[in-house]
GROMACS .gro file of N, CA and C in nm:
model
  246
    1MET      N    1   8.830  -4.994   2.843
    1MET     CA    2   8.711  -5.024   2.920
    1MET      C    3   8.672  -5.170   2.899
    2ARG      N    4   8.648  -5.240   3.005
    2ARG     CA    5   8.604  -5.380   2.997
    2ARG      C    6   8.453  -5.385   2.986
    3ILE      N    7   8.407  -5.473   2.901
    3ILE     CA    8   8.264  -5.493   2.885
    3ILE      C    9   8.229  -5.629   2.945
    4TRP      N   10   8.127  -5.634   3.026
    4TRP     CA   11   8.087  -5.759   3.087
    4TRP      C   12   7.952  -5.801   3.031
    5ARG      N   13   7.917  -5.925   3.056
    5ARG     CA   14   7.785  -5.975   3.021
    5ARG      C   15   7.746  -6.082   3.121
    6TYR      N   16   7.618  -6.113   3.122
    6TYR     CA   17   7.572  -6.226   3.202
    6TYR      C   18   7.611  -6.354   3.130
    7VAL      N   19   7.635  -6.460   3.206
    7VAL     CA   20   7.670  -6.588   3.145
    7VAL      C   21   7.601  -6.700   3.222
    8ALA      N   22   7.530  -6.785   3.148
    8ALA     CA   23   7.476  -6.907   3.208
    8ALA      C   24   7.595  -6.994   3.247
    9THR      N   25   7.592  -7.050   3.366
    9THR     CA   26   7.707  -7.121   3.420
    9THR      C   27   7.665  -7.256   3.475
   10LYS      N   28   7.732  -7.360   3.427
   10LYS     CA   29   7.706  -7.496   3.477
   10LYS      C   30   7.808  -7.527   3.585
   11VAL      N   31   7.759  -7.566   3.703
   11VAL     CA   32   7.845  -7.597   3.817
   11VAL      C   33   7.813  -7.737   3.868
   12ARG      N   34   7.906  -7.792   3.943
   12ARG     CA   35   7.888  -7.925   4.001
   12ARG      C   36   7.909  -7.918   4.151
   13ASP      N   37   7.815  -7.970   4.227
   13ASP     CA   38   7.827  -7.979   4.372
   13ASP      C   39   7.930  -8.087   4.403
   14VAL      N   40   8.038  -8.050   4.473
   14VAL     CA   41   8.144  -8.146   4.500
   14VAL      C   42   8.100  -8.257   4.594
   15GLY      N   43   8.003  -8.231   4.677
   15GLY     CA   44   7.955  -8.332   4.771
   15GLY      C   45   7.867  -8.437   4.708
   16THR      N   46   7.777  -8.393   4.621
   16THR     CA   47   7.680  -8.486   4.562
   16THR      C   48   7.710  -8.522   4.417
   17GLY      N   49   7.794  -8.441   4.351
   17GLY     CA   50   7.821  -8.463   4.210
   17GLY      C   51   7.710  -8.417   4.119
   18THR      N   52   7.611  -8.348   4.174
   18THR     CA   53   7.496  -8.302   4.098
   18THR      C   54   7.529  -8.172   4.024
   19ASP      N   55   7.495  -8.167   3.895
   19ASP     CA   56   7.514  -8.046   3.817
   19ASP      C   57   7.392  -7.956   3.829
   20SER      N   58   7.416  -7.825   3.827
   20SER     CA   59   7.307  -7.727   3.826
   20SER      C   60   7.354  -7.605   3.748
   21TRP      N   61   7.261  -7.514   3.725
   21TRP     CA   62   7.289  -7.393   3.647
   21TRP      C   63   7.266  -7.270   3.731
   22GLU      N   64   7.346  -7.166   3.705
   22GLU     CA   65   7.332  -7.038   3.772
   22GLU      C   66   7.379  -6.928   3.677
   23ILE      N   67   7.359  -6.805   3.717
   23ILE     CA   68   7.401  -6.689   3.638
   23ILE      C   69   7.518  -6.621   3.708
   24ARG      N   70   7.620  -6.586   3.630
   24ARG     CA   71   7.734  -6.509   3.679
   24ARG      C   72   7.758  -6.393   3.583
   25GLU      N   73   7.851  -6.307   3.618
   25GLU     CA   74   7.897  -6.203   3.527
   25GLU      C   75   8.028  -6.251   3.466
   26LEU      N   76   8.042  -6.235   3.335
   26LEU     CA   77   8.162  -6.275   3.262
   26LEU      C   78   8.232  -6.149   3.212
   27TYR      N   79   8.364  -6.145   3.229
   27TYR     CA   80   8.445  -6.031   3.188
   27TYR      C   81   8.546  -6.077   3.084
   28PRO      N   82   8.514  -6.063   2.954
   28PRO     CA   83   8.608  -6.104   2.850
   28PRO      C   84   8.733  -6.016   2.852
   29GLU      N   85   8.847  -6.075   2.822
   29GLU     CA   86   8.974  -6.004   2.816
   29GLU      C   87   9.015  -5.982   2.671
   30ASP      N   88   9.096  -5.881   2.645
   30ASP     CA   89   9.142  -5.851   2.510
   30ASP      C   90   9.223  -5.964   2.448
   31ASP      N   91   9.290  -6.044   2.532
   31ASP     CA   92   9.375  -6.152   2.481
   31ASP      C   93   9.298  -6.282   2.458
   32GLY      N   94   9.166  -6.280   2.472
   32GLY     CA   95   9.085  -6.400   2.452
   32GLY      C   96   9.052  -6.473   2.581
   33GLY      N   97   9.118  -6.438   2.689
   33GLY     CA   98   9.087  -6.498   2.818
   33GLY      C   99   8.961  -6.436   2.877
   34PHE      N  100   8.929  -6.475   2.997
   34PHE     CA  101   8.812  -6.419   3.063
   34PHE      C  102   8.823  -6.438   3.213
   35SER      N  103   8.747  -6.359   3.284
   35SER     CA  104   8.729  -6.379   3.428
   35SER      C  105   8.579  -6.374   3.455
   36TYR      N  106   8.541  -6.409   3.576
   36TYR     CA  107   8.398  -6.416   3.609
   36TYR      C  108   8.381  -6.400   3.759
   37THR      N  109   8.260  -6.368   3.799
   37THR     CA  110   8.233  -6.350   3.941
   37THR      C  111   8.252  -6.482   4.015
   38ALA      N  112   8.298  -6.473   4.138
   38ALA     CA  113   8.329  -6.593   4.216
   38ALA      C  114   8.204  -6.675   4.248
   39GLY      N  115   8.092  -6.610   4.259
   39GLY     CA  116   7.968  -6.680   4.291
   39GLY      C  117   7.855  -6.634   4.201
   40PRO      N  118   7.742  -6.700   4.212
   40PRO     CA  119   7.628  -6.661   4.130
   40PRO      C  120   7.574  -6.525   4.170
   41ILE      N  121   7.505  -6.462   4.077
   41ILE     CA  122   7.442  -6.333   4.106
   41ILE      C  123   7.292  -6.347   4.091
   42SER      N  124   7.221  -6.255   4.150
   42SER     CA  125   7.075  -6.254   4.144
   42SER      C  126   7.029  -6.128   4.072
   43PRO      N  127   6.915  -6.135   4.005
   43PRO     CA  128   6.861  -6.013   3.946
   43PRO      C  129   6.823  -5.916   4.058
   44ALA      N  130   6.834  -5.787   4.027
   44ALA     CA  131   6.804  -5.685   4.127
   44ALA      C  132   6.759  -5.558   4.059
   45GLY      N  133   6.695  -5.472   4.133
   45GLY     CA  134   6.654  -5.343   4.081
   45GLY      C  135   6.604  -5.254   4.192
   46ASP      N  136   6.611  -5.123   4.168
   46ASP     CA  137   6.559  -5.027   4.264
   46ASP      C  138   6.407  -5.021   4.260
   47ASP      N  139   6.350  -5.070   4.149
   47ASP     CA  140   6.205  -5.078   4.137
   47ASP      C  141   6.172  -5.199   4.049
   48LEU      N  142   6.044  -5.227   4.034
   48LEU     CA  143   6.003  -5.346   3.959
   48LEU      C  144   6.048  -5.340   3.814
   49ALA      N  145   6.039  -5.223   3.752
   49ALA     CA  146   6.079  -5.210   3.611
   49ALA      C  147   6.227  -5.241   3.593
   50GLU      N  148   6.310  -5.195   3.685
   50GLU     CA  149   6.454  -5.222   3.677
   50GLU      C  150   6.482  -5.371   3.699
   51LEU      N  151   6.410  -5.433   3.789
   51LEU     CA  152   6.424  -5.576   3.812
   51LEU      C  153   6.390  -5.654   3.684
   52VAL      N  154   6.281  -5.616   3.619
   52VAL     CA  155   6.239  -5.683   3.496
   52VAL      C  156   6.344  -5.662   3.387
   53ARG      N  157   6.402  -5.543   3.376
   53ARG     CA  158   6.510  -5.518   3.278
   53ARG      C  159   6.628  -5.608   3.306
   54ASP      N  160   6.664  -5.624   3.432
   54ASP     CA  161   6.776  -5.710   3.467
   54ASP      C  162   6.747  -5.855   3.426
   55LEU      N  163   6.626  -5.902   3.453
   55LEU     CA  164   6.587  -6.037   3.412
   55LEU      C  165   6.590  -6.050   3.260
   56ASP      N  166   6.541  -5.948   3.188
   56ASP     CA  167   6.544  -5.951   3.042
   56ASP      C  168   6.687  -5.958   2.989
   57ASN      N  169   6.778  -5.882   3.051
   57ASN     CA  170   6.918  -5.884   3.009
   57ASN      C  171   6.980  -6.021   3.033
   58MET      N  172   6.947  -6.083   3.145
   58MET     CA  173   6.998  -6.218   3.173
   58MET      C  174   6.947  -6.316   3.068
   59ALA      N  175   6.819  -6.307   3.036
   59ALA     CA  176   6.760  -6.397   2.937
   59ALA      C  177   6.820  -6.373   2.799
   60ALA      N  178   6.847  -6.248   2.765
   60ALA     CA  179   6.906  -6.216   2.634
   60ALA      C  180   7.046  -6.273   2.620
   61ASP      N  181   7.122  -6.280   2.728
   61ASP     CA  182   7.259  -6.332   2.723
   61ASP      C  183   7.264  -6.484   2.736
   62ALA      N  184   7.155  -6.548   2.774
   62ALA     CA  185   7.155  -6.693   2.796
   62ALA      C  186   7.196  -6.774   2.673
   63PRO      N  187   7.159  -6.737   2.550
   63PRO     CA  188   7.199  -6.818   2.434
   63PRO      C  189   7.346  -6.802   2.394
   64LEU      N  190   7.416  -6.706   2.452
   64LEU     CA  191   7.557  -6.685   2.420
   64LEU      C  192   7.639  -6.800   2.479
   65PRO      N  193   7.766  -6.815   2.437
   65PRO     CA  194   7.848  -6.922   2.496
   65PRO      C  195   7.841  -6.919   2.649
   66TRP      N  196   7.825  -7.040   2.706
   66TRP     CA  197   7.806  -7.053   2.850
   66TRP      C  198   7.935  -7.101   2.917
   67LEU      N  199   7.942  -7.079   3.046
   67LEU     CA  200   8.060  -7.109   3.125
   67LEU      C  201   8.046  -7.245   3.192
   68ASP      N  202   8.140  -7.332   3.165
   68ASP     CA  203   8.140  -7.466   3.224
   68ASP      C  204   8.243  -7.471   3.336
   69LEU      N  205   8.195  -7.486   3.458
   69LEU     CA  206   8.284  -7.496   3.575
   69LEU      C  207   8.283  -7.637   3.633
   70THR      N  208   8.242  -7.736   3.553
   70THR     CA  209   8.233  -7.873   3.604
   70THR      C  210   8.362  -7.952   3.586
   71GLY      N  211   8.455  -7.902   3.509
   71GLY     CA  212   8.581  -7.973   3.485
   71GLY      C  213   8.695  -7.915   3.566
   72ASP      N  214   8.816  -7.952   3.528
   72ASP     CA  215   8.935  -7.904   3.598
   72ASP      C  216   8.963  -7.756   3.572
   73HIS      N  217   8.923  -7.708   3.453
   73HIS     CA  218   8.950  -7.570   3.415
   73HIS      C  219   8.822  -7.507   3.360
   74PRO      N  220   8.796  -7.380   3.396
   74PRO     CA  221   8.678  -7.312   3.341
   74PRO      C  222   8.691  -7.300   3.190
   75ARG      N  223   8.578  -7.315   3.120
   75ARG     CA  224   8.581  -7.299   2.974
   75ARG      C  225   8.448  -7.246   2.926
   76LEU      N  226   8.453  -7.172   2.817
   76LEU     CA  227   8.331  -7.124   2.752
   76LEU      C  228   8.290  -7.227   2.648
   77VAL      N  229   8.162  -7.259   2.645
   77VAL     CA  230   8.108  -7.360   2.555
   77VAL      C  231   8.008  -7.293   2.462
   78ASN      N  232   8.026  -7.316   2.332
   78ASN     CA  233   7.936  -7.256   2.233
   78ASN      C  234   7.841  -7.362   2.182
   79ASP      N  235   7.760  -7.417   2.272
   79ASP     CA  236   7.666  -7.523   2.237
   79ASP      C  237   7.541  -7.507   2.322
   80ALA      N  238   7.436  -7.457   2.261
   80ALA     CA  239   7.312  -7.430   2.335
   80ALA      C  240   7.233  -7.555   2.367
   81SER      N  241   7.272  -7.670   2.313
   81SER     CA  242   7.193  -7.792   2.336
   81SER      C  243   7.222  -7.858   2.470
   82THR      N  244   7.320  -7.809   2.543
   82THR     CA  245   7.356  -7.871   2.670
   82THR      C  246   7.273  -7.818   2.783
   0.00000   0.00000   0.00000
């Protein structure tokens, strides 16, 4: 069974060169690799309480290693100061 988590993701707009942040789902692999959703995801819920839980889960995962998509190859970064 694969376990996923939310991951803060730094992206760069190819047109402007501007960096921004978004949330994606990260799927760690047993061999140390990983995959991730092709685009950003939004919090969602069938009711307000579920939406708040989703936001809380995103916030809880934010301090974990983040995904850097600004270079030639995706990489996980273990530095919360960025």
